[in-house]
Coordinates of C-alpha atoms in Angstrom, one line a residue:
M1 CA 51.7 249.4 132.8
A2 CA 53.4 249.0 129.4
P3 CA 53.5 252.7 128.5
T4 CA 55.3 253.5 131.9
K5 CA 57.7 250.7 131.5
Q6 CA 58.5 252.0 127.7
K7 CA 58.8 255.5 128.9
K8 CA 61.3 254.6 131.7
N9 CA 63.4 252.6 129.2
E10 CA 63.6 255.6 126.9
V11 CA 64.8 257.8 129.8
V12 CA 67.5 255.4 130.8
E13 CA 68.6 254.8 127.3
K14 CA 68.8 258.5 126.7
K15 CA 71.1 258.7 129.8
L16 CA 73.3 255.9 128.4
V17 CA 73.6 257.3 125.1
G18 CA 74.7 260.6 126.6
L19 CA 77.9 258.9 127.7
A20 CA 78.7 258.2 123.9
D21 CA 77.9 261.7 123.2
V22 CA 80.6 262.9 125.6
V23 CA 83.3 260.9 123.8
I24 CA 82.0 262.0 120.2
A25 CA 81.9 265.7 121.3
A26 CA 85.4 265.4 122.8
A27 CA 86.8 263.7 119.6
D28 CA 85.2 266.5 117.5
R29 CA 87.2 269.1 119.5
S30 CA 90.4 266.8 119.7
K31 CA 90.0 266.8 123.4
D32 CA 90.4 264.0 125.9
P33 CA 87.1 262.1 126.4
T34 CA 86.3 262.5 130.3
F35 CA 83.5 262.0 132.6
A36 CA 83.1 262.0 136.3
I37 CA 82.1 259.3 138.6
P38 CA 80.9 260.1 142.1
I39 CA 83.2 258.5 144.8
R40 CA 81.4 255.6 146.5
A41 CA 83.3 255.5 150.0
L42 CA 82.7 256.6 153.6
S43 CA 84.7 259.9 152.8
N44 CA 81.9 261.0 150.4
V45 CA 78.8 260.1 152.5
S46 CA 77.0 262.0 155.2
F47 CA 74.1 261.1 157.6
N48 CA 71.0 263.4 157.0
E49 CA 69.7 263.2 160.6
R50 CA 66.4 264.8 159.6
K51 CA 65.7 262.3 156.9
G52 CA 67.4 259.4 158.7
L53 CA 69.2 258.4 155.5
I54 CA 72.9 258.0 154.5
E55 CA 73.3 260.4 151.4
M56 CA 76.2 260.5 148.9
G57 CA 78.2 263.8 148.9
H58 CA 79.5 265.7 145.7
K59 CA 83.1 264.4 145.5
K60 CA 83.8 263.0 142.1
Q61 CA 86.7 261.2 140.2
A62 CA 87.5 262.1 136.7
R63 CA 87.8 259.0 134.3
S64 CA 89.6 260.0 131.1
F65 CA 90.7 258.0 128.0
F66 CA 94.1 259.7 127.6
N67 CA 95.2 258.9 131.1
V68 CA 97.4 255.7 131.1
G69 CA 96.1 254.7 134.6
M70 CA 92.5 255.1 133.7
A71 CA 92.3 254.2 129.9
K72 CA 91.3 250.6 130.6
K73 CA 88.6 251.4 133.0
F74 CA 87.3 254.1 130.7
M75 CA 87.0 251.6 127.9
Q76 CA 85.4 249.1 130.2
T77 CA 82.7 251.7 131.3
M78 CA 81.9 252.4 127.5
L79 CA 81.7 248.6 126.8
V80 CA 79.2 248.1 129.7
A81 CA 77.2 251.2 128.9
D82 CA 76.8 250.0 125.3
A83 CA 75.6 246.6 126.5
L84 CA 73.1 248.2 129.0
S85 CA 71.8 250.5 126.1
E86 CA 71.2 247.3 124.0
L87 CA 69.2 245.9 126.8
Q88 CA 67.0 249.0 126.9
R89 CA 66.3 248.9 123.2
A90 CA 65.3 245.3 123.1
D91 CA 63.4 245.6 126.5
L92 CA 65.3 242.6 128.0
T93 CA 66.8 241.9 131.4
T94 CA 69.9 240.0 132.0
S95 CA 72.3 239.0 134.8
L96 CA 75.4 240.5 136.2
R97 CA 77.3 237.3 135.0
E98 CA 76.0 237.6 131.4
I99 CA 77.0 241.4 131.3
Y100 CA 80.5 240.1 132.2
Y101 CA 80.6 237.6 129.2
R102 CA 78.8 239.9 126.8
T103 CA 81.5 242.5 127.3
K104 CA 84.5 240.3 127.5
H105 CA 86.8 239.9 124.6
T106 CA 90.5 239.9 123.6
I107 CA 91.6 243.1 122.1
K108 CA 92.9 242.7 118.6
N109 CA 96.5 242.0 118.0
S110 CA 97.0 241.4 121.8
H111 CA 96.7 239.2 124.7
E112 CA 94.9 241.8 126.6
N113 CA 91.2 241.0 127.8
T114 CA 88.7 243.8 128.2
F115 CA 87.7 241.9 131.5
D116 CA 89.5 239.1 133.3
T117 CA 87.0 238.5 135.9
Q118 CA 83.4 239.5 136.9
D119 CA 84.9 241.4 139.9
E120 CA 86.0 244.0 137.3
S121 CA 82.6 244.4 135.6
D122 CA 80.3 244.4 138.6
P123 CA 81.9 247.7 140.0
I124 CA 81.5 249.2 136.7
I125 CA 77.7 248.8 136.7
E126 CA 77.7 250.4 140.1
D127 CA 79.6 253.2 138.8
L128 CA 77.1 253.7 136.0
E129 CA 74.2 253.5 138.5
V130 CA 75.4 256.3 140.5
S131 CA 76.6 258.4 137.6
L132 CA 73.3 258.1 135.8
T133 CA 71.2 258.2 139.0
A134 CA 69.5 254.9 137.9
L135 CA 69.1 251.8 140.0
R136 CA 70.7 248.7 138.6
E137 CA 67.3 247.3 138.2
E138 CA 66.4 250.3 136.0
L139 CA 69.4 249.4 133.8
H140 CA 67.8 245.9 133.3
V141 CA 70.3 244.0 135.3
R142 CA 69.3 241.5 137.8
A143 CA 71.0 239.4 140.4
E144 CA 70.2 235.9 141.4
N145 CA 66.9 235.7 143.4
G146 CA 68.0 235.8 147.0
G147 CA 65.2 236.0 149.2
S148 CA 61.7 234.7 150.0
V149 CA 58.4 236.0 151.1
V150 CA 55.2 234.5 152.6
G151 CA 52.0 236.0 154.0
P152 CA 48.8 237.9 153.0
L153 CA 50.2 239.4 150.0
V154 CA 49.1 239.0 146.3
L155 CA 51.6 240.0 143.6
G156 CA 51.3 240.3 139.9
D157 CA 54.6 239.0 138.3
D158 CA 54.7 239.0 134.5
G159 CA 51.0 238.9 134.3
D160 CA 50.7 235.9 136.6
R161 CA 48.9 236.2 139.8
V162 CA 50.9 235.1 142.9
D163 CA 49.2 234.6 146.2
C164 CA 52.0 234.5 148.9
A165 CA 49.5 232.9 151.3
K166 CA 49.0 229.8 149.2
L167 CA 52.5 228.8 148.2
G168 CA 53.3 226.4 151.0
K169 CA 56.0 227.0 153.6
G170 CA 58.6 227.8 151.0
G171 CA 56.9 230.9 149.9
Y172 CA 57.6 233.0 146.8
S173 CA 61.2 233.6 145.7
V174 CA 61.7 237.3 145.5
P175 CA 63.2 238.5 142.2
S176 CA 65.9 241.0 142.0
I177 CA 63.9 243.5 140.0
V178 CA 60.7 244.3 141.9
E179 CA 59.9 247.9 140.5
P180 CA 56.3 248.5 139.8
E181 CA 56.6 247.8 136.1
Y182 CA 57.7 244.3 136.8
L183 CA 56.1 243.3 140.0
E184 CA 52.7 244.5 141.0
I185 CA 51.6 244.7 144.7
R186 CA 47.9 243.8 143.9
R187 CA 46.7 243.3 147.6
C188 CA 48.3 243.3 151.0
T189 CA 46.2 243.0 154.1
A190 CA 49.1 242.5 156.6
D191 CA 49.7 244.6 159.7
F192 CA 53.5 244.7 159.6
V193 CA 56.6 243.2 157.7
L194 CA 59.0 241.1 159.7
L195 CA 62.3 241.0 157.8
V196 CA 64.5 238.1 159.0
E197 CA 68.2 237.9 158.6
K198 CA 68.6 234.1 158.5
G199 CA 66.8 231.8 156.2
T200 CA 66.7 229.2 159.0
Q201 CA 64.7 231.4 161.2
W202 CA 62.5 232.4 158.4
N203 CA 61.9 228.7 157.8
R204 CA 60.7 228.1 161.4
L205 CA 58.5 231.2 161.3
S206 CA 56.9 230.0 158.0
E207 CA 56.6 226.4 159.2
D208 CA 54.8 227.5 162.4
K209 CA 52.6 229.8 160.4
F210 CA 53.6 232.8 162.4
W211 CA 52.6 235.2 159.6
R212 CA 48.9 233.8 159.9
R213 CA 48.8 234.2 163.7
Y214 CA 50.1 237.6 163.6
N215 CA 48.9 238.8 160.3
C216 CA 52.3 239.8 158.8
V217 CA 54.5 239.6 155.8
L218 CA 57.6 237.4 156.5
L219 CA 60.7 238.3 154.3
T220 CA 64.2 237.0 154.3
G221 CA 67.3 237.8 152.4
N222 CA 69.4 235.0 153.8
G223 CA 72.0 237.1 155.4
Q224 CA 72.7 240.7 154.1
P225 CA 69.3 241.2 152.2
P226 CA 69.7 241.6 148.5
R227 CA 68.4 244.8 146.8
G228 CA 65.1 243.0 145.6
V229 CA 64.3 242.2 149.2
R230 CA 65.0 245.7 150.5
R231 CA 63.2 247.2 147.7
L232 CA 60.0 245.0 148.3
A233 CA 60.1 245.9 152.0
R234 CA 60.5 249.5 151.2
R235 CA 57.5 249.4 148.8
L236 CA 55.3 247.7 151.4
H237 CA 56.3 250.2 153.9
E238 CA 55.8 253.3 151.6
E239 CA 52.7 252.0 149.5
H240 CA 50.8 250.1 152.3
R241 CA 52.1 252.1 155.4
L242 CA 53.4 248.9 157.1
P243 CA 55.8 249.0 160.0
V244 CA 58.9 247.1 159.4
Y245 CA 60.6 245.1 162.1
V246 CA 64.2 243.5 161.6
L247 CA 65.2 240.3 163.3
V248 CA 69.0 239.6 163.2
D249 CA 71.7 238.0 165.2
N250 CA 73.2 239.7 168.2
D251 CA 76.5 240.5 166.7
P252 CA 78.1 243.5 164.9
W253 CA 77.3 242.1 161.5
G254 CA 73.5 241.9 162.5
Y255 CA 73.7 245.4 163.7
Y256 CA 75.1 246.4 160.4
I257 CA 72.5 244.7 158.3
Y258 CA 69.9 246.4 160.3
S259 CA 71.5 249.8 159.7
V260 CA 71.6 249.1 156.0
I261 CA 68.0 248.4 155.9
K262 CA 67.3 251.5 158.0
Q263 CA 69.7 254.1 156.7
G264 CA 71.1 252.7 153.4
S265 CA 74.6 251.3 152.7
I266 CA 77.9 253.4 152.6
N267 CA 78.8 251.9 149.0
L268 CA 75.4 252.6 147.5
A269 CA 74.4 255.8 149.3
F270 CA 72.9 257.1 146.1
E271 CA 70.1 254.6 146.3
S272 CA 69.1 255.2 149.9
Q273 CA 66.1 257.4 148.8
R274 CA 64.4 254.3 147.3
M275 CA 65.9 251.5 149.3
A276 CA 66.2 252.7 153.0
I277 CA 63.4 252.5 155.6
P278 CA 64.3 255.2 158.2
K279 CA 61.4 254.1 160.5
A280 CA 62.4 250.4 160.5
K281 CA 62.7 249.0 164.1
F282 CA 65.2 246.6 165.4
I283 CA 63.3 243.8 167.2
G284 CA 66.3 241.6 168.2
L285 CA 68.3 239.7 168.9
S286 CA 69.4 242.3 171.5
S287 CA 72.3 242.2 173.8
A288 CA 70.0 242.5 176.8
D289 CA 67.9 239.4 175.6
P290 CA 70.2 236.6 176.9
E291 CA 69.6 237.9 180.4
R292 CA 65.9 238.8 179.9
Y293 CA 65.1 235.4 178.3
E294 CA 67.5 233.4 180.6
L295 CA 69.7 232.1 177.7
P296 CA 72.8 230.2 179.3
R297 CA 76.1 231.8 178.6
N298 CA 77.4 228.5 177.1
V299 CA 75.2 229.2 174.0
G300 CA 77.0 232.4 173.4
I301 CA 79.9 232.7 171.1
K302 CA 83.1 234.6 172.3
L303 CA 83.7 237.8 170.4
N304 CA 86.9 237.8 168.4
D305 CA 89.2 240.6 167.4
K306 CA 87.2 241.1 164.2
D307 CA 84.0 241.4 166.1
T308 CA 85.3 243.9 168.5
T309 CA 86.9 246.0 165.9
R310 CA 83.7 246.1 164.0
A311 CA 81.7 246.9 166.9
R312 CA 83.8 249.9 167.8
E313 CA 83.7 251.2 164.2
L314 CA 79.8 250.9 164.2
M315 CA 79.8 252.9 167.6
N316 CA 81.5 255.9 165.8
Y317 CA 78.9 256.0 162.9
P318 CA 76.6 259.1 163.3
W319 CA 73.5 256.8 162.8
F320 CA 74.6 254.7 165.9
Q321 CA 75.0 257.8 168.1
K322 CA 71.6 257.2 169.8
P323 CA 72.1 256.5 173.6
A324 CA 70.2 253.3 173.3
W325 CA 72.4 252.0 170.6
Q326 CA 75.5 253.0 172.3
Q327 CA 74.4 251.1 175.4
E328 CA 73.3 248.2 173.1
I329 CA 76.7 247.9 171.5
K330 CA 78.7 248.4 174.8
R331 CA 76.7 245.9 176.5
M332 CA 77.7 243.3 173.9
L333 CA 81.4 244.3 174.2
T334 CA 81.2 244.1 178.0
S335 CA 79.7 240.6 177.9
G336 CA 82.4 239.5 175.5
L337 CA 79.8 237.3 173.8
K338 CA 77.6 237.4 170.7
Y339 CA 74.3 235.2 170.2
E340 CA 72.9 233.8 167.1
L341 CA 69.1 233.7 166.7
D342 CA 69.6 229.8 166.4
A343 CA 70.5 229.8 170.1
L344 CA 66.8 230.4 171.1
A345 CA 66.4 226.7 170.1
N346 CA 68.3 225.9 173.4
K347 CA 65.0 226.8 175.1
D348 CA 62.7 225.1 172.7
F349 CA 62.5 224.5 168.9
Q350 CA 59.5 226.8 168.8
Y351 CA 60.7 229.3 171.4
L352 CA 61.2 232.1 168.7
T353 CA 57.7 231.8 167.3
K354 CA 55.8 230.8 170.6
K355 CA 57.5 232.9 173.1
Y356 CA 60.2 235.3 171.9
L357 CA 58.6 237.3 169.2
P358 CA 55.1 237.3 170.8
R359 CA 56.4 238.9 174.0
K360 CA 58.6 241.3 171.9
L361 CA 55.5 242.6 169.9
K362 CA 53.3 242.7 172.9
E363 CA 55.9 244.6 175.0
K364 CA 56.9 246.8 171.8
D365 CA 60.4 245.9 172.9
W366 CA 62.5 247.1 170.1
L367 CA 65.2 249.5 169.2
D368 CA 64.9 252.5 166.8

């Protein structure tokens, strides 16, 4: 495992040093140092229907040092690239927050800071990811652990054996860097992965040992799943051929979370090839479920203007053009209500684990 890790470090470091070479080469020719950054916006993405992925286009924005409007961002980019190169050489990982503090200082003979807030440094790291075609995790930058996993899964974490079936109902905290060099999947005997939006529902499923009765891996990202959770789900799907079912709230935000897991995100379309799971299935909560499972209207929440606007935006996305999805979103808009997974507790505290999901799985009631 070590040689593979070392080789990857060398490849990434070479890409980072290449940025410095651009500046040096331009200076030698008395030219303006310039490099191009792919545009991370809806205007520069397309949906590859054959692959089922959101892909980044070819539009780029030049970032030059002699342009007054770009000089600061150019300098910030080089500072962050230098810090990332240092990490590669030392074979260390660090946090987004530490990158911010590592690169922050006041420019000599001025009151100008290189960075004022972390909101400035985080996007620079994303710019470098897409420019260098290297995931943040490959740049050795980690976020806070943001998910949990439990089930028949044995992992190798920094040489330690982690049996996710023997860690109690709290499970294993999914790290943000789950690449094979850092996290081994030593054994997995599950039949599928259930990726749950909310930690409260994941806790219910874990406490009721749903994973044991239905032989599955339970994953949660506590909302929009962080990249470590998405990448682990992708690895389980790809390396162990496990179906992935996504359980989210019945609202536009739940729909979008599912689409990010399935097709990838607009902002980080360049990483879809290694993050997205085109065969992931939406297992609920569907807009048809309140009637099918006899949930009273009084547990629904009235859609607000923001919900309605977002739902109509989703309907226009190419990846939501399937008739079943158009019907799903229209049905929610027509009802004027959205439903949280928590609403199932109106029937019974264990309704999710004892009735709802068992019936969904038995009837294969999901959306693609």
